């Protein structure tokens, strides 16, 4: 998939509109929010983590440019896109959002068009999921790593409920 096409599709995911999410990502290491409080000066000297509690049921979390909200190594909050935590949280959310749902019988309208959902699924498959599993923030490495695991394509088994992702993190069973 040409980079120009993927960049257009990435615009459908608000968190990926940041310069830090550009494709192809080609960095030597992830920034660890538990060890590094700020990104390097060349990357804007921004906080790697901003605490923000889990909202009450029915409320949404505002999008913050350059960050992804979700669970991670420091709890719930905004993780900078140069951290692996951000892609783990975003992959979990996109996997749930791109799961086909039946709304015709209940009169509901889908949030996004079928084409947009398909484009977001491509972003999940080729950008977000591989980055969430990659040992380094480098798209070539991420894709190769995905192929080596046999997981480079969208896998239905990855459609887990949010609690299935967050509970092991809360219990300290998962190291990110």
XYZ file of N, CA and C in Angstrom:
528
model
N 0.859 -1.173 0.000
C 0.000 0.000 0.000
C 0.904 1.235 0.000
N 0.786 2.126 -0.998
C 1.623 3.327 -1.047
C 1.418 4.217 0.170
N 2.506 4.892 0.603
C 2.445 5.748 1.795
C 1.388 6.834 1.674
N 1.201 7.389 0.455
C 0.219 8.452 0.277
C -1.182 7.949 0.642
N -1.517 6.739 0.205
C -2.824 6.164 0.513
C -2.990 5.946 2.008
N -1.966 5.406 2.648
C -2.085 5.119 4.075
C -2.180 6.415 4.870
N -1.477 7.476 4.436
C -1.575 8.766 5.132
C -2.999 9.309 5.078
N -3.649 9.177 3.928
C -5.030 9.638 3.812
C -5.938 8.831 4.727
N -5.740 7.531 4.782
C -6.564 6.675 5.632
C -6.289 6.943 7.108
N -5.055 7.250 7.459
C -4.700 7.529 8.853
C -5.420 8.770 9.378
N -5.809 9.672 8.492
C -6.515 10.882 8.904
C -7.893 10.577 9.486
N -8.418 9.386 9.214
C -9.710 8.986 9.767
C -9.628 8.664 11.261
N -8.414 8.446 11.751
C -8.195 8.172 13.177
C -7.578 9.439 13.765
N -8.342 10.216 14.541
C -7.864 11.525 15.007
C -6.492 11.504 15.679
N -6.216 10.472 16.467
C -4.925 10.399 17.151
C -3.746 10.284 16.191
N -3.986 9.769 15.006
C -2.897 9.556 14.044
C -2.654 10.753 13.125
N -3.287 11.880 13.402
C -3.070 13.083 12.596
C -1.805 13.820 13.015
N -1.159 13.369 14.037
C 0.054 13.984 14.574
C 1.275 13.682 13.694
N 2.230 14.582 13.716
C 3.484 14.348 12.971
C 4.238 13.152 13.544
N 3.975 12.809 14.792
C 4.663 11.679 15.420
C 4.141 10.331 14.939
N 3.037 10.330 14.216
C 2.463 9.077 13.724
C 2.776 8.836 12.248
N 3.494 9.753 11.624
C 3.751 9.643 10.178
C 4.227 8.247 9.786
N 3.826 7.841 8.601
C 4.223 6.547 8.049
C 5.189 6.810 6.913
N 6.298 6.157 6.813
C 6.770 5.101 7.698
C 7.472 5.668 8.936
N 7.205 5.051 10.057
C 7.865 5.390 11.314
C 9.233 4.718 11.281
N 10.264 5.455 11.642
C 11.617 4.899 11.545
C 12.463 5.451 12.691
N 12.301 4.866 13.864
C 13.037 5.301 15.048
C 13.780 4.109 15.631
N 14.727 4.394 16.500
C 15.555 3.322 17.056
C 14.986 2.690 18.323
N 14.157 3.431 19.079
C 13.624 2.863 20.324
C 12.341 3.579 20.743
N 11.515 2.838 21.486
C 10.316 3.426 22.067
C 10.726 4.272 23.263
N 9.987 5.317 23.530
C 10.181 6.107 24.740
C 9.340 5.438 25.826
N 9.919 5.233 26.994
C 9.236 4.553 28.086
C 8.736 5.577 29.097
N 7.414 5.734 29.225
C 6.881 6.753 30.137
C 7.243 6.522 31.602
N 7.560 5.276 31.967
C 7.944 5.010 33.357
C 9.381 5.445 33.626
N 10.184 5.632 32.571
C 11.589 6.018 32.731
C 11.870 7.440 32.249
N 11.120 7.880 31.243
C 11.367 9.187 30.643
C 10.102 10.042 30.747
N 10.195 11.157 31.427
C 9.028 12.017 31.627
C 8.708 12.866 30.404
N 9.717 13.148 29.570
C 9.517 14.026 28.415
C 10.155 13.419 27.172
N 9.626 13.809 26.004
C 10.218 13.368 24.743
C 11.495 14.170 24.508
N 12.395 13.688 23.657
C 13.599 14.471 23.343
C 13.237 15.846 22.769
N 14.132 16.806 22.941
C 13.879 18.166 22.442
C 13.561 18.177 20.955
N 14.224 17.314 20.189
C 13.979 17.246 18.742
C 12.539 16.840 18.436
N 11.893 16.195 19.394
C 10.511 15.751 19.211
C 9.515 16.636 19.939
N 9.962 17.799 20.386
C 9.046 18.774 20.971
C 9.075 18.900 22.480
N 9.913 18.116 23.160
C 10.016 18.172 24.624
C 8.629 18.117 25.269
N 7.852 17.106 24.897
C 6.480 16.956 25.379
C 6.410 15.859 26.448
N 5.410 15.928 27.301
C 5.217 14.902 28.321
C 4.960 13.557 27.647
N 5.525 12.487 28.198
C 5.297 11.156 27.637
C 3.992 10.554 28.152
N 3.509 11.076 29.299
C 2.264 10.586 29.884
C 1.569 11.733 30.602
N 0.263 11.834 30.395
C -0.565 12.817 31.093
C -1.712 12.036 31.738
N -1.724 12.009 33.055
C -2.766 11.271 33.769
C -4.138 11.860 33.444
N -5.081 10.988 33.167
C -6.455 11.398 32.889
C -7.333 10.210 33.249
N -8.215 10.368 34.212
C -8.981 9.215 34.711
C -9.949 8.646 33.684
N -10.325 7.421 33.953
C -11.326 6.749 33.132
C -12.641 7.510 33.290
N -13.296 7.876 32.185
C -14.535 8.661 32.296
C -15.694 7.810 32.816
N -16.703 8.505 33.316
C -17.912 7.818 33.752
C -18.625 7.266 32.534
N -19.421 6.263 32.744
C -20.154 5.621 31.651
C -20.940 6.665 30.865
N -20.841 6.607 29.541
C -21.559 7.535 28.682
C -20.771 8.777 28.321
N -19.678 9.034 29.020
C -18.846 10.197 28.710
C -17.689 9.762 27.810
N -17.210 10.697 27.031
C -16.078 10.404 26.160
C -14.851 11.175 26.631
N -13.712 10.753 26.144
C -12.448 11.400 26.468
C -12.059 12.263 25.278
N -11.699 13.527 25.500
C -11.307 14.371 24.365
C -10.009 13.880 23.714
N -9.915 14.077 22.413
C -8.696 13.723 21.686
C -7.660 14.800 21.958
N -6.431 14.388 22.195
C -5.335 15.309 22.452
C -4.267 15.023 21.404
N -3.928 16.030 20.605
C -2.990 15.832 19.508
C -1.649 15.282 20.004
N -1.205 14.223 19.337
C 0.074 13.611 19.662
C -0.011 12.543 20.732
N -1.247 12.272 21.200
C -1.432 11.324 22.302
C -2.592 10.373 22.019
N -2.576 9.236 22.720
C -3.678 8.282 22.691
C -4.084 8.050 24.136
N -5.388 8.149 24.414
C -5.870 7.887 25.759
C -6.146 6.408 25.918
N -5.771 5.872 27.063
C -6.074 4.479 27.351
C -5.253 3.973 28.511
N -5.356 2.663 28.784
C -4.586 2.073 29.862
C -3.149 1.834 29.403
N -2.248 1.811 30.353
C -0.863 1.549 30.022
C -0.022 1.354 31.263
N 1.255 1.481 31.107
C 2.199 1.192 32.185
C 2.082 2.136 33.373
N 1.488 3.310 33.175
C 1.314 4.261 34.278
C -0.158 4.452 34.653
N -1.001 3.541 34.193
C -2.428 3.647 34.490
C -3.172 4.297 33.330
N -4.379 4.793 33.597
C -5.163 5.430 32.548
C -4.673 6.856 32.326
N -4.594 7.233 31.068
C -4.183 8.584 30.728
C -3.808 8.677 29.262
N -3.209 9.790 28.925
C -2.754 10.045 27.550
C -1.298 9.617 27.419
N -1.033 8.717 26.479
C 0.328 8.252 26.199
C 0.783 8.869 24.880
N 1.975 9.413 24.892
C 2.537 10.039 23.694
C 2.690 8.997 22.596
N 2.538 9.422 21.348
C 2.640 8.501 20.210
C 4.040 7.912 20.023
N 5.014 8.406 20.741
C 6.352 7.823 20.661
C 6.552 6.735 21.721
N 5.447 6.382 22.411
C 5.489 5.289 23.384
C 4.730 4.091 22.825
N 5.171 2.916 23.178
C 4.471 1.706 22.735
C 3.089 1.626 23.376
N 2.966 2.134 24.618
C 1.675 2.113 25.318
C 0.567 2.726 24.467
N 0.893 3.796 23.731
C -0.125 4.473 22.933
C -0.678 3.557 21.842
N 0.188 2.797 21.195
C -0.263 1.913 20.123
C -0.980 0.677 20.659
N -0.598 0.206 21.846
C -1.311 -0.919 22.459
C -2.748 -0.502 22.766
N -2.910 0.675 23.355
C -4.253 1.177 23.675
C -5.065 1.450 22.409
N -4.428 2.064 21.410
C -5.137 2.382 20.164
C -5.517 1.110 19.409
N -4.637 0.115 19.406
C -4.953 -1.153 18.732
C -6.168 -1.811 19.368
N -6.239 -1.797 20.693
C -7.396 -2.399 21.374
C -8.676 -1.662 21.002
N -8.614 -0.339 20.980
C -9.806 0.442 20.665
C -10.232 0.236 19.211
N -9.288 0.303 18.284
C -9.636 0.148 16.865
C -10.141 -1.253 16.563
N -9.588 -2.256 17.224
C -10.070 -3.625 17.010
C -11.543 -3.711 17.376
N -11.926 -3.063 18.474
C -13.335 -3.065 18.874
C -14.191 -2.231 17.939
N -13.678 -1.094 17.494
C -14.463 -0.194 16.637
C -14.659 -0.729 15.235
N -13.751 -1.555 14.752
C -13.867 -2.054 13.384
C -14.535 -3.416 13.311
N -14.973 -3.914 14.457
C -15.706 -5.174 14.477
C -17.094 -4.920 13.908
N -17.493 -5.692 12.918
C -18.832 -5.485 12.346
C -19.919 -5.663 13.403
N -20.889 -4.765 13.366
C -22.023 -4.868 14.283
C -23.307 -4.862 13.478
N -24.336 -5.409 14.063
C -25.646 -5.427 13.402
C -26.483 -4.331 14.023
N -26.848 -3.343 13.209
C -27.657 -2.254 13.758
C -28.967 -2.074 12.997
N -29.155 -2.841 11.930
C -30.339 -2.644 11.102
C -31.634 -2.942 11.856
N -31.617 -3.920 12.709
C -32.838 -4.330 13.408
C -33.210 -3.384 14.534
N -32.287 -2.560 14.992
C -32.541 -1.700 16.133
C -32.635 -0.230 15.751
N -32.595 0.047 14.469
C -32.773 1.412 13.995
C -31.556 2.300 14.175
N -30.435 1.729 14.614
C -29.231 2.530 14.806
C -28.518 2.781 13.498
N -27.799 3.895 13.457
C -27.007 4.207 12.274
C -25.538 4.023 12.631
N -24.759 3.457 11.711
C -23.343 3.297 12.003
C -22.672 4.663 12.153
N -21.621 4.726 13.013
C -20.900 5.977 13.241
C -20.120 6.410 12.002
N -19.617 5.433 11.276
C -18.823 5.737 10.090
C -19.377 4.953 8.910
N -19.064 5.445 7.722
C -19.524 4.750 6.528
C -18.780 3.427 6.390
N -19.309 2.553 5.560
C -18.689 1.253 5.326
C -17.276 1.433 4.756
N -17.107 2.400 3.848
C -15.789 2.654 3.260
C -14.805 3.155 4.311
N -15.272 4.071 5.181
C -14.400 4.583 6.241
C -14.012 3.465 7.202
N -14.963 2.615 7.547
C -14.664 1.501 8.445
C -13.618 0.590 7.819
N -13.745 0.350 6.535
C -12.773 -0.490 5.826
C -11.395 0.183 5.822
N -11.364 1.494 5.606
C -10.098 2.228 5.629
C -9.466 2.207 7.022
N -10.289 2.351 8.059
C -9.776 2.298 9.432
C -9.242 0.897 9.727
N -9.914 -0.109 9.206
C -9.426 -1.484 9.383
C -8.059 -1.649 8.724
N -7.853 -1.025 7.574
C -6.537 -1.081 6.915
C -5.483 -0.399 7.777
N -5.828 0.732 8.360
C -4.894 1.442 9.246
C -4.549 0.551 10.433
N -5.544 -0.109 10.979
C -5.320 -1.040 12.088
C -4.375 -2.159 11.649
N -4.673 -2.787 10.513
C -3.899 -3.921 10.022
C -2.448 -3.582 9.710
N -2.249 -2.483 9.000
C -0.933 -2.192 8.437
C -0.110 -1.182 9.220
N -0.723 -0.487 10.174
C 0.018 0.515 10.942
C -0.085 0.255 12.437
N -1.276 0.358 12.981
C -1.454 0.355 14.437
C -1.122 -0.998 15.064
N -1.716 -2.073 14.581
C -1.452 -3.381 15.181
C 0.027 -3.765 15.085
N 0.657 -3.666 13.913
C 2.090 -4.010 13.863
C 2.944 -3.156 14.802
N 2.635 -1.849 14.904
C 3.389 -0.992 15.818
C 3.170 -1.415 17.262
N 1.960 -1.859 17.599
C 1.668 -2.249 18.983
C 2.442 -3.495 19.400
N 2.876 -4.284 18.454
C 3.605 -5.523 18.736
C 5.106 -5.412 18.474
N 5.526 -4.331 17.866
C 6.921 -4.198 17.446
C 7.862 -3.890 18.617
N 9.051 -4.480 18.604
C 10.023 -4.180 19.657
C 10.610 -2.772 19.541
N 10.539 -2.187 18.354
C 11.028 -0.813 18.127
C 10.036 -0.065 17.244
N 10.002 1.274 17.343
C 9.075 2.059 16.517
C 9.603 2.271 15.092
N 9.603 1.197 14.342
C 10.094 1.222 12.974
C 9.135 0.356 12.164
N 8.460 0.955 11.187
C 7.421 0.224 10.457
C 7.956 -0.982 9.695
N 9.169 -0.906 9.171
C 9.746 -2.070 8.482
C 9.939 -3.222 9.455
N 10.475 -2.912 10.621
C 10.669 -3.937 11.655
C 9.319 -4.451 12.133
N 8.373 -3.530 12.336
C 7.044 -3.912 12.834
C 6.362 -4.872 11.873
N 6.423 -4.574 10.593
C 5.760 -5.434 9.622
C 6.458 -6.786 9.538
N 7.796 -6.780 9.524
C 8.553 -8.039 9.500
C 8.256 -8.867 10.744
N 8.182 -8.209 11.869
C 7.868 -8.882 13.133
C 6.472 -9.506 13.057
N 5.534 -8.775 12.460
C 4.173 -9.291 12.298
C 4.123 -10.502 11.395
N 4.894 -10.470 10.328
C 4.940 -11.614 9.415
C 5.554 -12.813 10.128
N 6.626 -12.565 10.880
C 7.280 -13.649 11.609
C 6.319 -14.303 12.603
N 5.435 -13.517 13.181
C 4.448 -14.052 14.119
C 3.239 -14.628 13.382
N 3.188 -14.406 12.066
C 2.031 -14.858 11.301
C 0.812 -14.015 11.575
N 1.032 -12.755 11.981
C -0.059 -11.898 12.404
C -0.127 -10.605 11.603
N 0.406 -10.569 10.413
C 0.449 -9.322 9.659
C -0.910 -8.883 9.143
N -1.856 -9.787 9.085
C -3.189 -9.431 8.608
C -4.169 -9.355 9.764
N -5.295 -8.720 9.506
C -6.333 -8.577 10.518
C -6.764 -9.959 11.000
N -6.740 -10.138 12.300
C -7.080 -11.419 12.888
C -8.296 -11.224 13.788
N -9.369 -11.941 13.496
C -10.598 -11.790 14.267
C -10.381 -12.062 15.749
N -9.456 -12.952 16.087
C -9.218 -13.279 17.494
C -8.729 -12.068 18.282
N -8.259 -11.055 17.610
C -7.774 -9.869 18.303
C -8.911 -8.971 18.770
N -10.124 -9.254 18.368
C -11.269 -8.450 18.786
C -11.664 -8.827 20.201
N -11.004 -8.204 21.147
C -11.253 -8.491 22.546
C -12.038 -7.345 23.162
N -12.749 -7.660 24.212
C -13.438 -6.622 24.953
C -12.398 -5.764 25.667
N -12.724 -4.504 25.901
C -11.821 -3.559 26.554
C -11.335 -4.125 27.885
N -12.210 -4.755 28.665
C -11.841 -5.292 29.973
C -10.818 -6.418 29.853
N -10.866 -7.181 28.747
C -9.887 -8.244 28.543
C -8.486 -7.677 28.345
N -8.411 -6.437 27.864
C -7.121 -5.768 27.672
C -6.687 -5.109 28.975
N -7.606 -4.411 29.632
C -7.229 -3.600 30.790
C -7.047 -4.393 32.079
N -7.839 -5.441 32.302
C -7.733 -6.176 33.568
C -6.342 -6.756 33.805
N -5.728 -7.435 32.838
C -4.372 -7.935 33.089
C -3.365 -6.807 33.348
N -3.573 -5.642 32.737
C -2.681 -4.505 32.968
C -2.859 -4.020 34.398
N -4.116 -3.865 34.824
C -4.400 -3.411 36.185
C -3.838 -4.375 37.220
N -3.893 -5.656 36.921
C -3.446 -6.676 37.862
C -1.929 -6.867 37.828
N -1.250 -6.140 36.951
C 0.204 -6.225 36.863
C 0.699 -7.483 36.184
N -0.168 -8.172 35.455
C 0.229 -9.398 34.762
C 0.862 -9.144 33.408
N 0.725 -7.912 32.888
C 1.236 -7.577 31.566
C 2.288 -6.496 31.701
N 3.441 -6.733 31.104
C 4.487 -5.715 31.064
C 4.482 -5.122 29.677
N 4.314 -3.824 29.567
C 4.265 -3.164 28.266
C 5.613 -2.649 27.897
